[in-house]
CSV table of C-alpha atoms and ligand atoms in Angstrom, one decimal:
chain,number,residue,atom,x,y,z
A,1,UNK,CA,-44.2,68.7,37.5
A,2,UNK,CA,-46.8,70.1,39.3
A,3,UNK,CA,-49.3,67.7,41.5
A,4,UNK,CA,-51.7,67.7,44.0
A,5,UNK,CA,-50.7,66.2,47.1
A,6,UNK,CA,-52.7,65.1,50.8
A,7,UNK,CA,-50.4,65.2,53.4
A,8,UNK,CA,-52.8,65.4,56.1
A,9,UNK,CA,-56.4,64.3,55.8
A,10,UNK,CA,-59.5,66.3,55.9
A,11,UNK,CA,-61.8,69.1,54.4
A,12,UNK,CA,-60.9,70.3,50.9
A,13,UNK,CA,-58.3,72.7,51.8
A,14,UNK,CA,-56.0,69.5,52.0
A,15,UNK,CA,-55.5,69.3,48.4
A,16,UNK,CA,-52.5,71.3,47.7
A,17,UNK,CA,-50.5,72.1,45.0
A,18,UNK,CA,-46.9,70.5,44.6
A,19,UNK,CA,-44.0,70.7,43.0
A,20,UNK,CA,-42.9,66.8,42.5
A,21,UNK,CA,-40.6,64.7,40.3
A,22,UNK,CA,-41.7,63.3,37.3
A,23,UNK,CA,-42.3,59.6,38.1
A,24,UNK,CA,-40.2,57.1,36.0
A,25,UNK,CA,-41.9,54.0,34.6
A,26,UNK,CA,-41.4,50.2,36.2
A,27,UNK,CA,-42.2,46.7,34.5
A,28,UNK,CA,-45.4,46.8,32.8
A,29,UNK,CA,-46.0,50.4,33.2
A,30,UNK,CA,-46.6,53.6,31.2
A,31,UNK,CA,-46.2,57.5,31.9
A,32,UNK,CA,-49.1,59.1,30.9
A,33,UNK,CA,-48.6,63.2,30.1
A,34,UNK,CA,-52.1,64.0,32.0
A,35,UNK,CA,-54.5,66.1,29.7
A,36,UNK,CA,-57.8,65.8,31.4
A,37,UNK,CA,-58.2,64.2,35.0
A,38,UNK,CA,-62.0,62.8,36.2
A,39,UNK,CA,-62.7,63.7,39.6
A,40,UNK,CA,-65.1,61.3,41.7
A,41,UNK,CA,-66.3,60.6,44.9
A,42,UNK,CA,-63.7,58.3,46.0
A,43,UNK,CA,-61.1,60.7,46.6
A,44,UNK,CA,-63.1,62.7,48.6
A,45,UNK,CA,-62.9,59.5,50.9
A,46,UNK,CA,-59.1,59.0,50.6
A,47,UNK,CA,-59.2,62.9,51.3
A,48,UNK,CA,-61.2,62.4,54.8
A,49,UNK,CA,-59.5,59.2,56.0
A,50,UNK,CA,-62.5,57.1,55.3
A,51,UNK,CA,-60.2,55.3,53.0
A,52,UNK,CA,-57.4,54.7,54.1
A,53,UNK,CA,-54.1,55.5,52.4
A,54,UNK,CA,-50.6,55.8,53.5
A,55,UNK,CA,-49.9,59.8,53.1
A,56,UNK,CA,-48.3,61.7,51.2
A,57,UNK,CA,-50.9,60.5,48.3
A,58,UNK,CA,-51.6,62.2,45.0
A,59,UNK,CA,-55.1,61.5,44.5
A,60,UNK,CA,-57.0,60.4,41.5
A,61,UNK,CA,-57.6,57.1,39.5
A,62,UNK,CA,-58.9,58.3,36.1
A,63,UNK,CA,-57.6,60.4,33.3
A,64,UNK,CA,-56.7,60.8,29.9
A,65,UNK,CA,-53.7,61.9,28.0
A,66,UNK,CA,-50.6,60.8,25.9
A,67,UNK,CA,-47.8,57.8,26.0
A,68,UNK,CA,-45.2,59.7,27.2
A,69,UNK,CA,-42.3,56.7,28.2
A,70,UNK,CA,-42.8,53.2,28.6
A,71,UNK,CA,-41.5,51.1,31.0
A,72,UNK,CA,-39.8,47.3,30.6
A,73,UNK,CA,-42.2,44.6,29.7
A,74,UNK,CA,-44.8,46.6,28.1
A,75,UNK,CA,-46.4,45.6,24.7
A,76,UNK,CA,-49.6,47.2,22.6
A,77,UNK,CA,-48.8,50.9,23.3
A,78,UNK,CA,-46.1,53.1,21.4
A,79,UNK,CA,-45.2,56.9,22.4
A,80,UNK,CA,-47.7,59.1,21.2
A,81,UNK,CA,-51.1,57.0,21.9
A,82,UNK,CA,-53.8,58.6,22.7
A,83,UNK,CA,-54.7,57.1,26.2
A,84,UNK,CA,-57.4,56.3,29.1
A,85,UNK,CA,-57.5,54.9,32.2
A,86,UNK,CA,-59.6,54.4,35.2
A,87,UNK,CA,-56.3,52.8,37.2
A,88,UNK,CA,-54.3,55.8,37.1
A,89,UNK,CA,-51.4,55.9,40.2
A,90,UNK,CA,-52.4,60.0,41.3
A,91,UNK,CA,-54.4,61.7,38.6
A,92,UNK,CA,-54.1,64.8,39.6
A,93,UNK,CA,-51.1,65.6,38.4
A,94,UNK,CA,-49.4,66.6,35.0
A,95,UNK,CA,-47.5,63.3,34.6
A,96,UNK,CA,-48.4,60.1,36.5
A,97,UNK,CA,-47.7,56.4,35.7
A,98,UNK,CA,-50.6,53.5,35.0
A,99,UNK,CA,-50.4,50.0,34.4
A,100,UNK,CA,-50.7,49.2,31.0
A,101,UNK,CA,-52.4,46.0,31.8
A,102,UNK,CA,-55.4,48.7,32.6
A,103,UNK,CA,-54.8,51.0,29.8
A,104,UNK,CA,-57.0,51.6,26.7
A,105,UNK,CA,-56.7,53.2,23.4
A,106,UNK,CA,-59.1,56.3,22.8
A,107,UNK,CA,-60.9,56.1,19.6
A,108,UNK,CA,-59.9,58.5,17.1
A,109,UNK,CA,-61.6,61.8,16.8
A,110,UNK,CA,-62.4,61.6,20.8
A,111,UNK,CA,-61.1,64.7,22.9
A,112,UNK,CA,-58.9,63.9,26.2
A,113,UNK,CA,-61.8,65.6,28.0
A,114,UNK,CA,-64.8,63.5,26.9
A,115,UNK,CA,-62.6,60.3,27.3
A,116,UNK,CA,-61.5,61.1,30.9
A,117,UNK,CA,-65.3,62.0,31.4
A,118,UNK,CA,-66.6,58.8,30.3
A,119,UNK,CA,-64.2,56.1,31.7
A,120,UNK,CA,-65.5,55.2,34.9
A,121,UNK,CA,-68.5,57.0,35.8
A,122,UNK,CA,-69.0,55.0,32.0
A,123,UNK,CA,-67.9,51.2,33.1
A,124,UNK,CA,-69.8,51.9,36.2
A,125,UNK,CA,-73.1,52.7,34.2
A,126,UNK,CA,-72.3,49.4,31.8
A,127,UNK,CA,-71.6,46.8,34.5
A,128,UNK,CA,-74.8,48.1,36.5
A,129,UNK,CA,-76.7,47.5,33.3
A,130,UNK,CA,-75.4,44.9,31.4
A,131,UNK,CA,-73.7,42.3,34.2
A,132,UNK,CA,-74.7,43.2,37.7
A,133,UNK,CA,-78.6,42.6,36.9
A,134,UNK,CA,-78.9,42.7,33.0
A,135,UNK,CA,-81.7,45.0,32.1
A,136,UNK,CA,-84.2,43.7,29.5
A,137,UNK,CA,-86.4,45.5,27.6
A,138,UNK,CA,-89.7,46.4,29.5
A,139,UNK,CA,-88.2,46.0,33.0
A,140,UNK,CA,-88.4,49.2,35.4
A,141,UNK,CA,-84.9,50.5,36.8
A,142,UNK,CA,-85.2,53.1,39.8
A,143,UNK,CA,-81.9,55.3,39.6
A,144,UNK,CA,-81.1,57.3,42.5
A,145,UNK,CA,-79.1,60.6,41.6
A,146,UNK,CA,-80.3,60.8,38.4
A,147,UNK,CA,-79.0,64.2,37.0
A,148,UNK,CA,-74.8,62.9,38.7
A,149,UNK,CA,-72.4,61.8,36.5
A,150,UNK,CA,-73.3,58.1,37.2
A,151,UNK,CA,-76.7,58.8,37.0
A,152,UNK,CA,-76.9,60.5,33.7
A,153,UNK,CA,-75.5,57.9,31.8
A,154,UNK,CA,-77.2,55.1,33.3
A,155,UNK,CA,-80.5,56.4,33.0
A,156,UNK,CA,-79.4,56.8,29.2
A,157,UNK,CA,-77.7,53.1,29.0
A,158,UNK,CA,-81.3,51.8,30.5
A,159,UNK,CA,-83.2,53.5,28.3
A,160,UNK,CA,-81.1,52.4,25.1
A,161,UNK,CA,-82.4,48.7,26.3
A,162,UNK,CA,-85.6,49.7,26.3
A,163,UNK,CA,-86.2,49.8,30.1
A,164,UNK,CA,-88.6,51.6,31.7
A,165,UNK,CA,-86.8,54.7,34.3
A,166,UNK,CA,-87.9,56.7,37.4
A,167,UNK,CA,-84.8,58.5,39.0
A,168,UNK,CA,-84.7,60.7,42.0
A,169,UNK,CA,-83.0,64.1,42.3
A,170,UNK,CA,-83.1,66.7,44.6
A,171,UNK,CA,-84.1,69.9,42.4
A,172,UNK,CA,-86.2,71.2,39.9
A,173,UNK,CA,-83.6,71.8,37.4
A,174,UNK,CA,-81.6,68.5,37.7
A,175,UNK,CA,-85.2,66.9,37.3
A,176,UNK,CA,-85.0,68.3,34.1
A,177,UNK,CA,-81.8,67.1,33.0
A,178,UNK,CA,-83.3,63.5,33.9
A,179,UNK,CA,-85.5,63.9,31.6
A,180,UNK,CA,-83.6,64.6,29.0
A,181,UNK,CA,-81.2,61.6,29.7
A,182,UNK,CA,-84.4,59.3,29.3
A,183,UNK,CA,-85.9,59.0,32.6
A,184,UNK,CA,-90.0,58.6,32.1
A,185,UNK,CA,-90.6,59.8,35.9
A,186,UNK,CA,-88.5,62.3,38.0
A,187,UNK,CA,-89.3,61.9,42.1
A,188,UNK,CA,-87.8,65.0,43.8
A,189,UNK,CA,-86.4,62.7,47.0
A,190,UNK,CA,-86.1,65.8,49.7
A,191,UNK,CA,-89.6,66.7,49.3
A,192,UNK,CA,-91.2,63.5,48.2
A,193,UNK,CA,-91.4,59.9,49.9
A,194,UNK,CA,-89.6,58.3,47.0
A,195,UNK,CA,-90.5,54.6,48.1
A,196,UNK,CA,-94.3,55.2,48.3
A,197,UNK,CA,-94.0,57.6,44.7
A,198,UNK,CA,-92.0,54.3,43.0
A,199,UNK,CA,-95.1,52.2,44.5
A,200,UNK,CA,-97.7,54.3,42.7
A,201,UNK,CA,-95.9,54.8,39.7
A,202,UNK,CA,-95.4,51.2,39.1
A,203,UNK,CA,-99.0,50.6,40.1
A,204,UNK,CA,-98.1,49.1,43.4
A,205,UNK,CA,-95.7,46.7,42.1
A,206,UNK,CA,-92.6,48.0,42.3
A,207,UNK,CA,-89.0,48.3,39.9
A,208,UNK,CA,-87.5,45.2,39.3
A,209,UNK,CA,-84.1,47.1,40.1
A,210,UNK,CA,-82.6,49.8,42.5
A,211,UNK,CA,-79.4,51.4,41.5
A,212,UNK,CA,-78.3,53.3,44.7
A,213,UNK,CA,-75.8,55.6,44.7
A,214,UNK,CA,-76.6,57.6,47.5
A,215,UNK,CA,-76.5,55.0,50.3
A,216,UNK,CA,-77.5,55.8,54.2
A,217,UNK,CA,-80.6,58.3,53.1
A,218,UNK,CA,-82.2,56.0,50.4
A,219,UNK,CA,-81.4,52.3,51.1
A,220,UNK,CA,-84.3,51.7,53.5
A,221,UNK,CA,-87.0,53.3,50.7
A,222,UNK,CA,-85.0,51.4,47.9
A,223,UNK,CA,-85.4,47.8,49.8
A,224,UNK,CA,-89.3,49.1,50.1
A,225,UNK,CA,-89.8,49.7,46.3
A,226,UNK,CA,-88.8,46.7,45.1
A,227,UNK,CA,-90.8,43.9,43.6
A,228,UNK,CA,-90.8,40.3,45.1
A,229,UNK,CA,-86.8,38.9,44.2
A,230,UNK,CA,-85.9,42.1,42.4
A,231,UNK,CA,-82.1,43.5,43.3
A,232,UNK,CA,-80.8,46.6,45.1
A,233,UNK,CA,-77.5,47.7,43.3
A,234,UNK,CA,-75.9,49.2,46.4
A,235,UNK,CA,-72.8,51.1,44.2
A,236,UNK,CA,-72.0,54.2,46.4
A,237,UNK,CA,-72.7,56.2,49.6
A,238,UNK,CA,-73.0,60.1,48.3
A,239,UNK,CA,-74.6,60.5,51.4
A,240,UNK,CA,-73.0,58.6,54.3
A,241,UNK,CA,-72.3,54.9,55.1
A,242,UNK,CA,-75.4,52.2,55.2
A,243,UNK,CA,-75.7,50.6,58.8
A,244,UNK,CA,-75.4,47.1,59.1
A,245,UNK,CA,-77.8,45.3,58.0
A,246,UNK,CA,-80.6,42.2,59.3
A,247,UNK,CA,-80.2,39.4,56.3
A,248,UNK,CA,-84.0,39.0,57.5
A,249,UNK,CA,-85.1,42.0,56.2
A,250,UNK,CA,-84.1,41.3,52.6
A,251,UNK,CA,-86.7,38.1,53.3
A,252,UNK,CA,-89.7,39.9,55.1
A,253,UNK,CA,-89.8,42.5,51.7
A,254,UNK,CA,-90.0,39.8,49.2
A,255,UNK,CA,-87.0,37.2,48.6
A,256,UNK,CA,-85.0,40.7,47.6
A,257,UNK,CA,-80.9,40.3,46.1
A,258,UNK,CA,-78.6,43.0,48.0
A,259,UNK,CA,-75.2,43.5,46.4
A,260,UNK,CA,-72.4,46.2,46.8
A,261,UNK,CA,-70.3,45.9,43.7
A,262,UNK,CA,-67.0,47.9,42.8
A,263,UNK,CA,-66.1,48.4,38.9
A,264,UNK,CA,-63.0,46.6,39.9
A,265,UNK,CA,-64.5,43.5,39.9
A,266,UNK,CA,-66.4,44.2,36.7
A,267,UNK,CA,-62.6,45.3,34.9
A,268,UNK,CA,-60.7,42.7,36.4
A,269,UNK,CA,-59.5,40.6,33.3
A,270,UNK,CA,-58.8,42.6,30.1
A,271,UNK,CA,-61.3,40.8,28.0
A,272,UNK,CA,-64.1,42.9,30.1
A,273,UNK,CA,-62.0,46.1,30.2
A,274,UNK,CA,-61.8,46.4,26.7
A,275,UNK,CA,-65.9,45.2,26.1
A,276,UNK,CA,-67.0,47.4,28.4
A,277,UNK,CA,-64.4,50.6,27.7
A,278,UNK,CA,-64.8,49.8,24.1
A,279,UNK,CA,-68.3,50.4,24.3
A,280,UNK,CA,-68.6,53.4,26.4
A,281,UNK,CA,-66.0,55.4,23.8
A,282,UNK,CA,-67.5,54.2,21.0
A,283,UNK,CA,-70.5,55.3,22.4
A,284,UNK,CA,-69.7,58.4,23.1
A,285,UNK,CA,-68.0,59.2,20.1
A,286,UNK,CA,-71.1,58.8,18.0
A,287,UNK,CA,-72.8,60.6,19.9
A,288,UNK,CA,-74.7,57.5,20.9
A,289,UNK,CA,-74.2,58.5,24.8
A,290,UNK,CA,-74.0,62.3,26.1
A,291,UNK,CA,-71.7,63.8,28.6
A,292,UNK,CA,-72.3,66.2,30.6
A,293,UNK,CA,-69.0,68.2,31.2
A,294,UNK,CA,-69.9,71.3,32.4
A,295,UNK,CA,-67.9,71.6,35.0
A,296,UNK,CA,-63.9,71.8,34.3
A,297,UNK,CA,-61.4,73.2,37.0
A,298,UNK,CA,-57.9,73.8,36.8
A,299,UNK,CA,-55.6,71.2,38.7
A,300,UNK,CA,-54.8,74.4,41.4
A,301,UNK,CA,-58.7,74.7,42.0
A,302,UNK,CA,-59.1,71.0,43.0
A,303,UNK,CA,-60.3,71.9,46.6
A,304,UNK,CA,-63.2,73.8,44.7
A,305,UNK,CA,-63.7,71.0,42.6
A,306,UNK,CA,-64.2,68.4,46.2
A,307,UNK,CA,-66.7,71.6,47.5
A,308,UNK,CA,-68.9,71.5,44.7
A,309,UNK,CA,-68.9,67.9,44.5
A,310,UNK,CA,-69.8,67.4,48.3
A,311,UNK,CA,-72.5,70.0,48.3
A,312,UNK,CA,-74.9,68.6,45.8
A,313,UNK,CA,-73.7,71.4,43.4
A,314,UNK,CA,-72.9,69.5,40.4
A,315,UNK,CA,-74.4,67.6,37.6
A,316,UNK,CA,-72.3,65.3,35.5
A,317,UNK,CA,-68.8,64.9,35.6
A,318,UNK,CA,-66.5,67.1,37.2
A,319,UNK,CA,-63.2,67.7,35.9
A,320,UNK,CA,-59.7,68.9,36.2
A,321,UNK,CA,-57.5,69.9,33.8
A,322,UNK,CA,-53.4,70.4,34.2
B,1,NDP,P1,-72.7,62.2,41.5
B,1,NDP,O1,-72.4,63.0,40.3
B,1,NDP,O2,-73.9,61.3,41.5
B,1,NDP,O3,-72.8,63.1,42.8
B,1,NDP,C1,-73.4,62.7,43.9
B,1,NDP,C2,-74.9,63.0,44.0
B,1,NDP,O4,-75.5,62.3,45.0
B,1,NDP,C3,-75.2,64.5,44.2
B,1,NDP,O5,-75.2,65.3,43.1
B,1,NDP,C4,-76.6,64.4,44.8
B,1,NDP,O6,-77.6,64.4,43.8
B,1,NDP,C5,-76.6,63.0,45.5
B,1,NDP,N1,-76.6,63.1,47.0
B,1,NDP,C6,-77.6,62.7,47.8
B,1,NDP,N2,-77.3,62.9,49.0
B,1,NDP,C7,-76.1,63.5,49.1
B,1,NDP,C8,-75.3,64.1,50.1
B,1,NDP,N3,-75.7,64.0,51.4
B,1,NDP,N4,-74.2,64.6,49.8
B,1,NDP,C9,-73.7,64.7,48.5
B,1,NDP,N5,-74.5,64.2,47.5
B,1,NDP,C10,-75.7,63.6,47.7
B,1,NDP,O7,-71.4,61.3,41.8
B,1,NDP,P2,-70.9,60.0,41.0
B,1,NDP,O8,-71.8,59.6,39.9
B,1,NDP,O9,-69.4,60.3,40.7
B,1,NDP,O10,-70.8,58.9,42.2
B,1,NDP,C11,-72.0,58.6,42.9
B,1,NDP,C12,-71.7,57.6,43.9
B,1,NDP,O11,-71.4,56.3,43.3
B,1,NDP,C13,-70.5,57.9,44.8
B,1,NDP,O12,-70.8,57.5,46.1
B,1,NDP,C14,-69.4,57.1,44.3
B,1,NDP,O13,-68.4,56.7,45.2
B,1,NDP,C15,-70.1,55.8,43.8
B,1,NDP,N6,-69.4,55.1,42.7
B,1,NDP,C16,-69.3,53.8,42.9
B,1,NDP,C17,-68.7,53.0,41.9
B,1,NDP,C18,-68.7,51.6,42.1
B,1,NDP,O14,-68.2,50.8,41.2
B,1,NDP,N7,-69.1,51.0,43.2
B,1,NDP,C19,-68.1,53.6,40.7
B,1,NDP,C20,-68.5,55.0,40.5
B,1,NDP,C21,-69.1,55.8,41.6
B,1,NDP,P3,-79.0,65.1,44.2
B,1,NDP,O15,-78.6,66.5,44.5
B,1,NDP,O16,-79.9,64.9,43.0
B,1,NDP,O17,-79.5,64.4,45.4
């Protein structure tokens, strides 16, 4: 089968194209026959070395596709389902294998595409708004990044609650497509102080919640913009790594929460897989929740895929296809 394989770490050119066995399925697993593979931001730090990985690794964690075998010990799938997971052992590849504990069914109707697109850029947007501070109606929600993948469908997950939200991006044009996912206010961060544009907006205020995906360039403004005991939702680095931080700090700007989750810990028993996968498809099947999927790559072009990614050039979810 062909795959893409790291055997060295670095820039994008390590993402080669292989010619690998077809992986056979252990206890509690299932081969998946790949048909659409989401591309994040997480292999591009496996890729660097900032994550560290034992090498050679086939890269990638979320995809859709088809039952193709199933291994011992395996019970609620049959050949032929129609597949998606964000726990996928090397994406990026026509076949790879999964645990089934992780798997879901894809709703009928819903293309391999749009599911891989909306598993865990998806979850992510759920368990920011609905477990790790639960949005109500008439609270204000900063988003960072609002025209990425993330971003998008948080902004339109917030707004379905009936929150109020102000994102940040760094064009004209992806201000737009804020817009159109909800957002009430669009700051254009590389021109703008975002922090002291949040405080106006809000009337001096500030949001009752920051969800930052951007990290090292935004966490000092998004500590600034909160109000008194209101959360930063540290979920990502697009930018670089935070510094350490002074627990003081969080005290001197008002009694703030500080949290880094990781959709693991929001997917970790298959009760909240289901709730919270369940309700993303179903979502998106309706037409409920939009994707934006305008950028689709053949597995070969994967390095292109990590260059666009990394230089700001995208706007929803990136993906590959086998
Ligand atoms: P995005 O589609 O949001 O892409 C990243 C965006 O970040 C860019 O488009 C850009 O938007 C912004 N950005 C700001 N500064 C930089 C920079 N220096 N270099 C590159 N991009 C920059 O990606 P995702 O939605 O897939 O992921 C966003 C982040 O969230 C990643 O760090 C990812 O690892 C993390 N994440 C965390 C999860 C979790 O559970 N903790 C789950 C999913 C993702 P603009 O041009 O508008 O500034």
């Amino acid at each position: 089968m062909k795959a893409i394989q790291i055997r060295a770490t670095g820039g994008p050119e390590v993402l080669e194209l292989a010619e690998l066995p077809i992986p056979q399925p252990g206890a509690g697993q299932v081969l998946l026959r790949v048909e659409a593979i989401g591309v994040n931001f997480i292999e591009a730090y496996f890729r660097k070395g900032q994550y560290k990985s034992t090498l050679p690794l086939t890269p990638g964690s979320e995809a859709a596709g088809i039952v193709e075998e199933i291994g011992p010990s395996v019970s609620g799938f049959a050949i032929g389902d129609a597949v998606a997971s964000t726990s996928v052992i090397g994406s990026y590849a026509e076949y790879a294998l999964v645990p089934a504990a992780q798997l879901v069914k894809v709703p009928d109707g819903l293309s391999p595409e749009k599911a891989a697109a909306a598993m865990l850029q998806g979850m992510t947007a759920h368990y920011l708004a609905h477990s790790t501070w639960p949005l109500k109606q008439g609270e204000t929600a900063l988003i960072h990044a609002g025209a990425g993948g993330t971003g998008l469908l948080l902004t339109q997950m917030a707004v379905r609650i009936g929150a109020r939200v102000i994102t940040t991006v760094s064009t004209p044009e992806k201000a737009e497509l804020s817009r159109e996912a909800g957002a009430s206010d669009v700051i254009l961060y590389t021109e703008q102080d975002f922090a002291a544009e949040t405080k106006r907006l809000t009337g001096g205020r500030g949001v009752d919640v920051v969800y930052d995906s951007v990290g090292k360039t935004t966490f000092e403004g998004s500590l600034s913009c909160l109000r008194p005991r209101g959360l930063l939702a540290l979920f990502g680095g697009s930018s670089g790594a935070v510094p350490p931080v002074d627990p003081i700090q969080l005290s001197s700007k008002g009694s703030l929460f500080l949290t880094r989750p990781t959709l693991w810990h929001y997917i970790s028993t298959r009760e909240e897989l289901e709730w919270r996968a369940g309700e993303v498809l179903k979502w998106v099947a309706s037409g409920e929740l939009k994707l934006r999927m305008e950028h689709v790559y053949a597995l070969e072009d994967a390095p292109q895929a990590h260059a666009d990614l990394e230089s700001r050039k995208t706007t929803g979810k990136i993906l590959l296809e086998p």
